[in-house]
Coordinates of C-alpha atoms and ligand atoms in Angstrom, one line a residue:
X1 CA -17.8 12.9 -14.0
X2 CA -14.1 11.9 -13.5
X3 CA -12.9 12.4 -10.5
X4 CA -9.4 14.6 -10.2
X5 CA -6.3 13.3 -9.6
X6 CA -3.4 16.3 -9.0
X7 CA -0.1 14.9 -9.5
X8 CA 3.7 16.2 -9.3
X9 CA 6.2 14.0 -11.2
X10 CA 9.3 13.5 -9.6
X11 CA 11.3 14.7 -12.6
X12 CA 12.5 17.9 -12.9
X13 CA 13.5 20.0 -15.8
X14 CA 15.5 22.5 -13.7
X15 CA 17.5 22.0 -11.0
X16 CA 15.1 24.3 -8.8
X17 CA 13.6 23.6 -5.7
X18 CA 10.4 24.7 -6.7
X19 CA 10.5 21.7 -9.5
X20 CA 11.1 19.1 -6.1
X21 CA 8.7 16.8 -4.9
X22 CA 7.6 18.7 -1.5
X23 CA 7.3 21.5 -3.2
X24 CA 4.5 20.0 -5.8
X25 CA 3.2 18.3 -2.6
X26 CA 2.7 22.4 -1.6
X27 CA 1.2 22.5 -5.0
X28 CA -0.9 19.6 -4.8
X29 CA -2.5 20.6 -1.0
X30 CA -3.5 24.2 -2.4
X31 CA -5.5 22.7 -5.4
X32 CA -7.0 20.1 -2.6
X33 CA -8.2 23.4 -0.7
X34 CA -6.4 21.7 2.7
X35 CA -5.9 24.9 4.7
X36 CA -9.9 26.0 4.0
X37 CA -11.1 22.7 5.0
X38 CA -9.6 21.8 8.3
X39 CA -10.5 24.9 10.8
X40 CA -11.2 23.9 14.4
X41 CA -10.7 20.2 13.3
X42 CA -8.8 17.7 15.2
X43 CA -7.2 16.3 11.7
X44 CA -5.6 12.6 11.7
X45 CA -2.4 12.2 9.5
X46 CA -2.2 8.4 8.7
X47 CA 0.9 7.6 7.3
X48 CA 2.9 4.3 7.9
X49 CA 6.1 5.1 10.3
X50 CA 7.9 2.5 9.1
X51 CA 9.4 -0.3 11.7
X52 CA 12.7 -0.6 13.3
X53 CA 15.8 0.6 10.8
X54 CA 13.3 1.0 7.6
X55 CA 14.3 4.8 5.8
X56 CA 12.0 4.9 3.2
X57 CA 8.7 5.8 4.5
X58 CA 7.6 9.3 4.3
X59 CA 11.0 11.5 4.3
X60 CA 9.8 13.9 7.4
X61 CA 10.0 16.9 5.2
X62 CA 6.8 15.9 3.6
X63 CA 5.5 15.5 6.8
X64 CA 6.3 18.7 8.1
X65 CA 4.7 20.3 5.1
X66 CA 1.5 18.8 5.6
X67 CA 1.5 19.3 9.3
X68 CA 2.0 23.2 8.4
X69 CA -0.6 23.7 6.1
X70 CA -3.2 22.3 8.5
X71 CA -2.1 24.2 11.1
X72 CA -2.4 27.4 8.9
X73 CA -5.8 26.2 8.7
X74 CA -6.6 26.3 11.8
X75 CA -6.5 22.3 12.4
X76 CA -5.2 20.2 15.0
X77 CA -3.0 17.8 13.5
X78 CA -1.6 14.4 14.9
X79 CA 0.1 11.9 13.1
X80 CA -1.3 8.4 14.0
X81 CA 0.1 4.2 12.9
X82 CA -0.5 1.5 14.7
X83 CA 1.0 0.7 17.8
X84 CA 3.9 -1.3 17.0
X85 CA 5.0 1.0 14.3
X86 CA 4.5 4.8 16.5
X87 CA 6.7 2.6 19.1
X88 CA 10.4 4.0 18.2
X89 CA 8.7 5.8 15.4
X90 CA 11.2 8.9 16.5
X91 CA 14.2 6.8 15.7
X92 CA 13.1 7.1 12.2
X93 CA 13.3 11.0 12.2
X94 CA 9.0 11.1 13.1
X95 CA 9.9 13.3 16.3
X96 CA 7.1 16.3 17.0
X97 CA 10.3 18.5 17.1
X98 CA 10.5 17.4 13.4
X99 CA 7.2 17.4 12.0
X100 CA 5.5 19.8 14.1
X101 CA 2.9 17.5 15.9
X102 CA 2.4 14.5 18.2
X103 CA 2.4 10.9 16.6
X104 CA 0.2 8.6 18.5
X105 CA -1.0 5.0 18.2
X106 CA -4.4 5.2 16.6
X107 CA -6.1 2.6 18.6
X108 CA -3.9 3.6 21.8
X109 CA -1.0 1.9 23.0
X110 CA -2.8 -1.9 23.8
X111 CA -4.6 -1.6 21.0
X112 CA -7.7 -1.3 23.1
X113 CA -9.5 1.8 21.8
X114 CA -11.8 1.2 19.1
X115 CA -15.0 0.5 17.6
X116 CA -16.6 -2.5 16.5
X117 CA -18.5 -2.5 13.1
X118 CA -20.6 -5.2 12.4
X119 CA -19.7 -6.3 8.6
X120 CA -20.0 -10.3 8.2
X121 CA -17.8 -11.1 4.8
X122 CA -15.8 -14.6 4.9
X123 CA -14.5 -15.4 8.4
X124 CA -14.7 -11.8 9.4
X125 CA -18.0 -10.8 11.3
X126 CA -16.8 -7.2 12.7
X127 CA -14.2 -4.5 11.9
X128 CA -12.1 -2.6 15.1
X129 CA -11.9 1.0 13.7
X130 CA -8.9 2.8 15.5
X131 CA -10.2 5.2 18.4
X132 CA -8.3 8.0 16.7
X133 CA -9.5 7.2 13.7
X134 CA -13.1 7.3 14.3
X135 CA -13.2 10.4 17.0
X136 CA -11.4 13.1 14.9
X137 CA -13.1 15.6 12.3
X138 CA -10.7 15.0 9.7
X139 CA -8.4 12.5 7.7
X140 CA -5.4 13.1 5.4
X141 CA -4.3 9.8 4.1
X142 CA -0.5 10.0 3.7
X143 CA 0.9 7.3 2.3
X144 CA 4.4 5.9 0.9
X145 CA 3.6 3.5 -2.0
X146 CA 5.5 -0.1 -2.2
X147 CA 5.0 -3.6 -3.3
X148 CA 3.4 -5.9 -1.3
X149 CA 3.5 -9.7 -0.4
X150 CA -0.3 -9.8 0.0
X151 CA -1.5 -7.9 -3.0
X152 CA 1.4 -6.6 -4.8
X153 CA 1.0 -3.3 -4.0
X154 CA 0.3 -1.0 -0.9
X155 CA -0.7 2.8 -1.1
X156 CA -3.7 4.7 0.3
X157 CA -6.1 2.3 0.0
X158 CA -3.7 -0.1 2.0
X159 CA -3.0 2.3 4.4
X160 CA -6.4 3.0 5.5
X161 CA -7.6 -0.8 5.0
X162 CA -4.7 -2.3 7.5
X163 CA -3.6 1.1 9.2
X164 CA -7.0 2.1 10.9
X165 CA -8.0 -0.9 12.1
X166 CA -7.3 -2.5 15.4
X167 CA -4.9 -5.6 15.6
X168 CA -7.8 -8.7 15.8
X169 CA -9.4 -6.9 12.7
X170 CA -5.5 -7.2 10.8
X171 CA -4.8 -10.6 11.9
X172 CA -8.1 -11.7 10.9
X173 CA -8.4 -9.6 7.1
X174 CA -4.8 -11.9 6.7
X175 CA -6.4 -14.7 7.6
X176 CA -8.9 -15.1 5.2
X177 CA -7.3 -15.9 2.6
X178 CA -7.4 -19.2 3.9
X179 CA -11.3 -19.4 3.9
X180 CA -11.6 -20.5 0.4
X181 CA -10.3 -24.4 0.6
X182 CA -7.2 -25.1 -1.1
X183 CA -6.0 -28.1 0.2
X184 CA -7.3 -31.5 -0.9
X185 CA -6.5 -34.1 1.4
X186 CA -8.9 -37.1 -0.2
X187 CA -6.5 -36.3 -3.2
X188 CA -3.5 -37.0 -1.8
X189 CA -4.0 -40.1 0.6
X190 CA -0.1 -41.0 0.0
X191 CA 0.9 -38.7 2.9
X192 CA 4.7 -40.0 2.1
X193 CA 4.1 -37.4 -0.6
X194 CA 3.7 -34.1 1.3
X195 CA 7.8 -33.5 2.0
X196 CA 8.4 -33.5 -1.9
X197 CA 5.5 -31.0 -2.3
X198 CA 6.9 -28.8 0.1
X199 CA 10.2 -29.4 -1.3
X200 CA 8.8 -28.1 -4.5
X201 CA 8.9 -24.4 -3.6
X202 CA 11.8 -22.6 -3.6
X203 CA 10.1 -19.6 -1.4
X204 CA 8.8 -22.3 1.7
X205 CA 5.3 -21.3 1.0
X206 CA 4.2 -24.7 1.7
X207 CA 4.5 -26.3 4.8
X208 CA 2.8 -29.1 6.6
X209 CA -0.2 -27.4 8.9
X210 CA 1.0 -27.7 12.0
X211 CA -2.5 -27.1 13.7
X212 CA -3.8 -30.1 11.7
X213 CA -0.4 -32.7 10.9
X214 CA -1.0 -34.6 7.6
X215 CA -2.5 -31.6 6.1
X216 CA -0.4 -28.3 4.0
X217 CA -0.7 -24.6 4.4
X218 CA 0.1 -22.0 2.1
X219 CA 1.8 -18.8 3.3
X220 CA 0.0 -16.9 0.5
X221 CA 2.5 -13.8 1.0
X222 CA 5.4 -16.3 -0.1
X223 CA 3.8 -17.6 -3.3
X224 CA 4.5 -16.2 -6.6
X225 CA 1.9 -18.8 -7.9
X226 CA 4.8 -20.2 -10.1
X227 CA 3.5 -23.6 -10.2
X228 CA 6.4 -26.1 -8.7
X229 CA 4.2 -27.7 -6.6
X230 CA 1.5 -28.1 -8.4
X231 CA 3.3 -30.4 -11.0
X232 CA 4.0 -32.8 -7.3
X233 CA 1.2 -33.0 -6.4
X234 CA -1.7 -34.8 -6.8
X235 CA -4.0 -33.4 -9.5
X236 CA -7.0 -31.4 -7.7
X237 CA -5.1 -32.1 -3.7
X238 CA -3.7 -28.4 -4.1
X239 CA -5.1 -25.2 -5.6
X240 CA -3.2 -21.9 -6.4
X241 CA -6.7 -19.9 -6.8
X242 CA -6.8 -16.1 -7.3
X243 CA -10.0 -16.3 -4.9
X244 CA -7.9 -16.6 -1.9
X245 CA -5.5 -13.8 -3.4
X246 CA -8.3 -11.9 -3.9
X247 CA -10.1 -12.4 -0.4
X248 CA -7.2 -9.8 0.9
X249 CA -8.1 -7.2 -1.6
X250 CA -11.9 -7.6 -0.9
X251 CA -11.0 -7.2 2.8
X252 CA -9.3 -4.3 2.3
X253 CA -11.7 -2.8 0.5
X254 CA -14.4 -3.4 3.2
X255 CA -12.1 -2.3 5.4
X256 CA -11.4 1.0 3.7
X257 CA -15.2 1.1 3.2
X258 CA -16.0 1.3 6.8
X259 CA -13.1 3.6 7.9
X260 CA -14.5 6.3 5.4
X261 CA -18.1 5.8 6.7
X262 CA -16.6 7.4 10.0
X263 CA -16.0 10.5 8.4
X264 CA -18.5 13.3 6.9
X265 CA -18.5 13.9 3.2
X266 CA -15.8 16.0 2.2
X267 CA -13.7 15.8 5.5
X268 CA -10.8 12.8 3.7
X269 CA -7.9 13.8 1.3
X270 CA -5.8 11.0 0.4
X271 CA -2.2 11.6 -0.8
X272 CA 0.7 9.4 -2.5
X273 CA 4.3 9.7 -2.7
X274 CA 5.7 6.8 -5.1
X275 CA 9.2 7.4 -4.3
X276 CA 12.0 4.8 -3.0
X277 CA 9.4 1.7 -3.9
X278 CA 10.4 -1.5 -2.1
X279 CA 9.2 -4.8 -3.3
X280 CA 7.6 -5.0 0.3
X281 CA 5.9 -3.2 2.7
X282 CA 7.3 -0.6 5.4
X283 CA 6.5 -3.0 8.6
X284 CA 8.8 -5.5 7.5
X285 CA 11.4 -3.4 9.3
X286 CA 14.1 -2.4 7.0
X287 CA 15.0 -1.3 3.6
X288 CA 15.9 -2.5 0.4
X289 CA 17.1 -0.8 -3.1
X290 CA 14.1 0.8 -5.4
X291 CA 12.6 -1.7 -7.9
X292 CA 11.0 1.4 -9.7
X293 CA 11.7 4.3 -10.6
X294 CA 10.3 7.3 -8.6
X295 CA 7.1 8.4 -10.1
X296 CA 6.0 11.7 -8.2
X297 CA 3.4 12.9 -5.8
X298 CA -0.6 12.0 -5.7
X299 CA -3.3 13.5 -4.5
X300 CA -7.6 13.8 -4.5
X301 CA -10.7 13.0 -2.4
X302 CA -11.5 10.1 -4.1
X303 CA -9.3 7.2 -3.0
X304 CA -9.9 4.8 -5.9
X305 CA -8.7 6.9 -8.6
X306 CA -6.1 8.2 -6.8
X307 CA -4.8 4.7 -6.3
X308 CA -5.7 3.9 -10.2
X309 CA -3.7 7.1 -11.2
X310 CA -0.7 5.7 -9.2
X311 CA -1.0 2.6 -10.3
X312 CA -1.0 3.6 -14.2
X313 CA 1.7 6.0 -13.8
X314 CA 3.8 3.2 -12.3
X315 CA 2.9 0.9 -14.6
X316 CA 4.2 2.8 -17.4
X317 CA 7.8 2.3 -16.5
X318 CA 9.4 -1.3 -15.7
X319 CA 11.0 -2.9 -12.9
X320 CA 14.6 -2.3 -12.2
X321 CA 15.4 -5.8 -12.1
X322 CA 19.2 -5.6 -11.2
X323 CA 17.9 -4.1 -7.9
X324 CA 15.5 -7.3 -6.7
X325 CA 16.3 -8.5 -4.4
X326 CA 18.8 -12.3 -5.4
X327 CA 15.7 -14.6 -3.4
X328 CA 12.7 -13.2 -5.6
X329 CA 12.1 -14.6 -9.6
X330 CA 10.1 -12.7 -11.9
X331 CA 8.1 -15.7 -14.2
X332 CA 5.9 -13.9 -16.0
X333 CA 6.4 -10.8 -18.2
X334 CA 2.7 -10.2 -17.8
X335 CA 0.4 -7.8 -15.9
X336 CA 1.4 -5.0 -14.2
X337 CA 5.1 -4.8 -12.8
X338 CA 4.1 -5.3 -9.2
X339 CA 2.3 -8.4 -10.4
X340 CA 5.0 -9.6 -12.4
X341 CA 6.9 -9.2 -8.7
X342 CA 4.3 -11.0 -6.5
X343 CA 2.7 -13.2 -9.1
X344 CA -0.1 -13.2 -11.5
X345 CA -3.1 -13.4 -8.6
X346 CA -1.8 -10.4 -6.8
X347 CA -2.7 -8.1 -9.2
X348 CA -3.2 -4.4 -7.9
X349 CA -6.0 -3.2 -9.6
X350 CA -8.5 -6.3 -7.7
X351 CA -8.4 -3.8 -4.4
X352 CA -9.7 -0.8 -6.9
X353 CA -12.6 -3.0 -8.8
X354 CA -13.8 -3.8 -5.3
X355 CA -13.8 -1.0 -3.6
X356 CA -15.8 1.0 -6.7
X357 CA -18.5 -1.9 -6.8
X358 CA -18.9 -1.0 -2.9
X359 CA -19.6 3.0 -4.1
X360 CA -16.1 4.4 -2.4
X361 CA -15.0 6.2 -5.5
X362 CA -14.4 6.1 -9.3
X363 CA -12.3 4.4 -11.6
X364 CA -12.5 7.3 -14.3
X365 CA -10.1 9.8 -13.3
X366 CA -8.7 13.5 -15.1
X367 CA -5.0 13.2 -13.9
X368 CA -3.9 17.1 -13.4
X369 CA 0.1 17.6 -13.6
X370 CA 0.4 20.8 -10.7
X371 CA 4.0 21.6 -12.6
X372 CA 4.2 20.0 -16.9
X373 CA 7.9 19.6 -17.3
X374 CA 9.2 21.4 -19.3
X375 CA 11.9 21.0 -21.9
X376 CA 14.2 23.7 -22.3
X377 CA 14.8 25.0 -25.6
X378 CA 18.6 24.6 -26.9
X379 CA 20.1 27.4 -29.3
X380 CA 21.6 25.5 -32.7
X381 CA 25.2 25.6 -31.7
X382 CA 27.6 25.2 -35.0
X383 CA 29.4 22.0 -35.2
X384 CA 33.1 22.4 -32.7
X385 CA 35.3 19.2 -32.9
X386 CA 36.3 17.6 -29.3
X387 CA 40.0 17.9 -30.2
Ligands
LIG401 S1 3.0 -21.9 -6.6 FE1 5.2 -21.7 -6.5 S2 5.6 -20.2 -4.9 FE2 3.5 -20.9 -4.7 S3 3.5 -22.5 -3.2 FE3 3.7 -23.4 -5.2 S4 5.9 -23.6 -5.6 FE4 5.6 -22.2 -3.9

């Protein structure tokens, strides 16, 4: 059976407030049944808070909304993000005078309270869940979608996968997408040819290794797989394979995977607002102009077909190119538009496939609009000339 999707468009037809995004958020928790579900629990809001002067994370009206309707529940909420994003997290209007609850780092303030998880995949061997995370009742997953220089796209998936884990566990799911080998050095024993292969890319996503000199490195989140460098160098010396693309997506999939396995059945709602969508994610610490536009409010207890539903809606309208950002290129017209952002190997829908092969949701989804728009009938009016 499909799994249910409620959904709020961000269009109106009136100019009402009940036709306004936090008010089909109100919509969306009541057909969730949040208030019946969250008595005497200690509930976890995991949003992102955004870093230093970023504004468009999760307006704190939403916030406040969701905070509410727990507490009518009877539930204990507290707003959690990693440490170095709670840090100043006020600044950006998350203040408990404002939403109504504490915000806290999930795996404290040194990122010392956790739990390992014994998962081997790639270079990984265990997970850190967050202490928070792991040692309350109940999750809502709150999150602002975006674009993404990892995997073209971040919502609830993404913000459980990175958000819940413990620093090691980030810095090592980033890492390996440099498990799979990519650089050739037998193929290119003409080292005098490295500085025009880095020349090659106009986004410096190939420089010379600097743990191991002679050698290249890719910064994956730079690449837009466009190809420059491969017509420098050497044939087989340098790949540009989806499988180290897709090691990130796989990760976060796990990751997600494991941070679920924490909680009873039942006791996770996951929500998305697709609103003010950056080409990149909240942590990078400010923010620039939409590249789509705003698509509405998400939200289910299945993950992966709330994250499919978001991604299909989105990909249904087309990127506002005149907003990009002057330094990023779109190459292909391909794919969905935050692939046609990031490149062809970043597609979005990889983090999905893999997390339904490991059983965390469904793909098939019944997408329920909380509030149809409605077009308002005109009367005929008889023809009256402008002048
Ligand atoms: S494929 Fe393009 S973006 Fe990626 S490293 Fe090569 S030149 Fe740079």
């Amino acid at each position: 059976m499909p799994s249910q999707v409620f959904f709020g468009t961000a269009r109106q037809a009136r100019l009402e407030a009940k036709e306004t995004l936090p008010a089909k958020l109100d919509l969306i928790l009541e057909q969730l049944h949040l208030r019946d579900r969250v008595d005497k629990e200690t509930v976890v809001i995991k949003m992102h808070t955004g870093n230093n002067m970023v504004y468009s994370t999760i307006h704190p009206v939403f916030v406040r909304r969701v905070v509410q309707a727990i507490k009518d529940g009877g539930g204990k909420p507290v707003v959690v993000d990693v440490n170095w994003d709670t840090e100043g997290a006020e600044k950006r209007g998350y203040a408990s005078e404002v939403i109504g609850c504490p915000v806290y780092p999930a795996a404290g303030p040194d990122e010392k309270y956790f739990y390992e998880h014994e998962r081997p995949y790639k270079s990984i061997q265990s997970w850190r869940v967050s202490g928070l995370i792991q040692d309350s009742g109940f999750l809502v997953n709150f999150a602002h979608v975006k674009g993404h220089p990892s995997c073209g796209f971040g919502a609830a998936l993404k913000n459980l996968a990175l958000g819940c884990l413990a620093g090691k566990t980030r810095s090592a799911m980033h890492d390996a997408m440099h498990y799979d080998q990519y650089w050739f050095p037998e193929k290119c024993p003409d080292k005098s040819l490295l500085p025009q292969i880095i020349a090659a890319c106009p986004f410096d996503a190939v420089v010379e290794d600097k743990e191991h000199l002679g050698n290249l490195h890719l910064h994956m989140e730079q690449c837009n797989q466009c190809g420059r460098c491969l017509k420098v160098a050497p044939e087989g010396s340098l790949k540009i394979a989806a499988v180290n693309f897709h090691t990130f997506q796989e990760a976060c999939a796990h990751a997600v995977d494991i941070v679920l396995s924490t909680f009873a059945p039942g006791k996770a709602v996951h929500l998305n607002l697709a609103t003010h969508m950056t080409p990149v994610c909240d942590c990078f610490g400010f923010t620039s102009m939409p590249i789509l536009p705003d698509a509405g409010v998400f939200g289910s207890d299945d993950i992966i077909a709330l994250d499919k539903a978001t991604l299909d809606v989105i990909g249904k309208t087309r990127l506002i190119e005149e907003n990009l950002p002057t330094s990023m290129e779109i190459h292909t017209r391909e794919g969905h538009p935050f692939q046609q952002l990031h490149g062809p190997h970043k597609d979005p829908y990889k983090v999905i496939e893999y997390g339904a092969k490991l059983g965390i949701g469904s793909c098939e989804y019944e997408l329920v609009d909380v509030l149809p728009l409605e077009y308002p009938e005109r009367t005929s009016m008889p023809y009256i000339a402008a002048h």
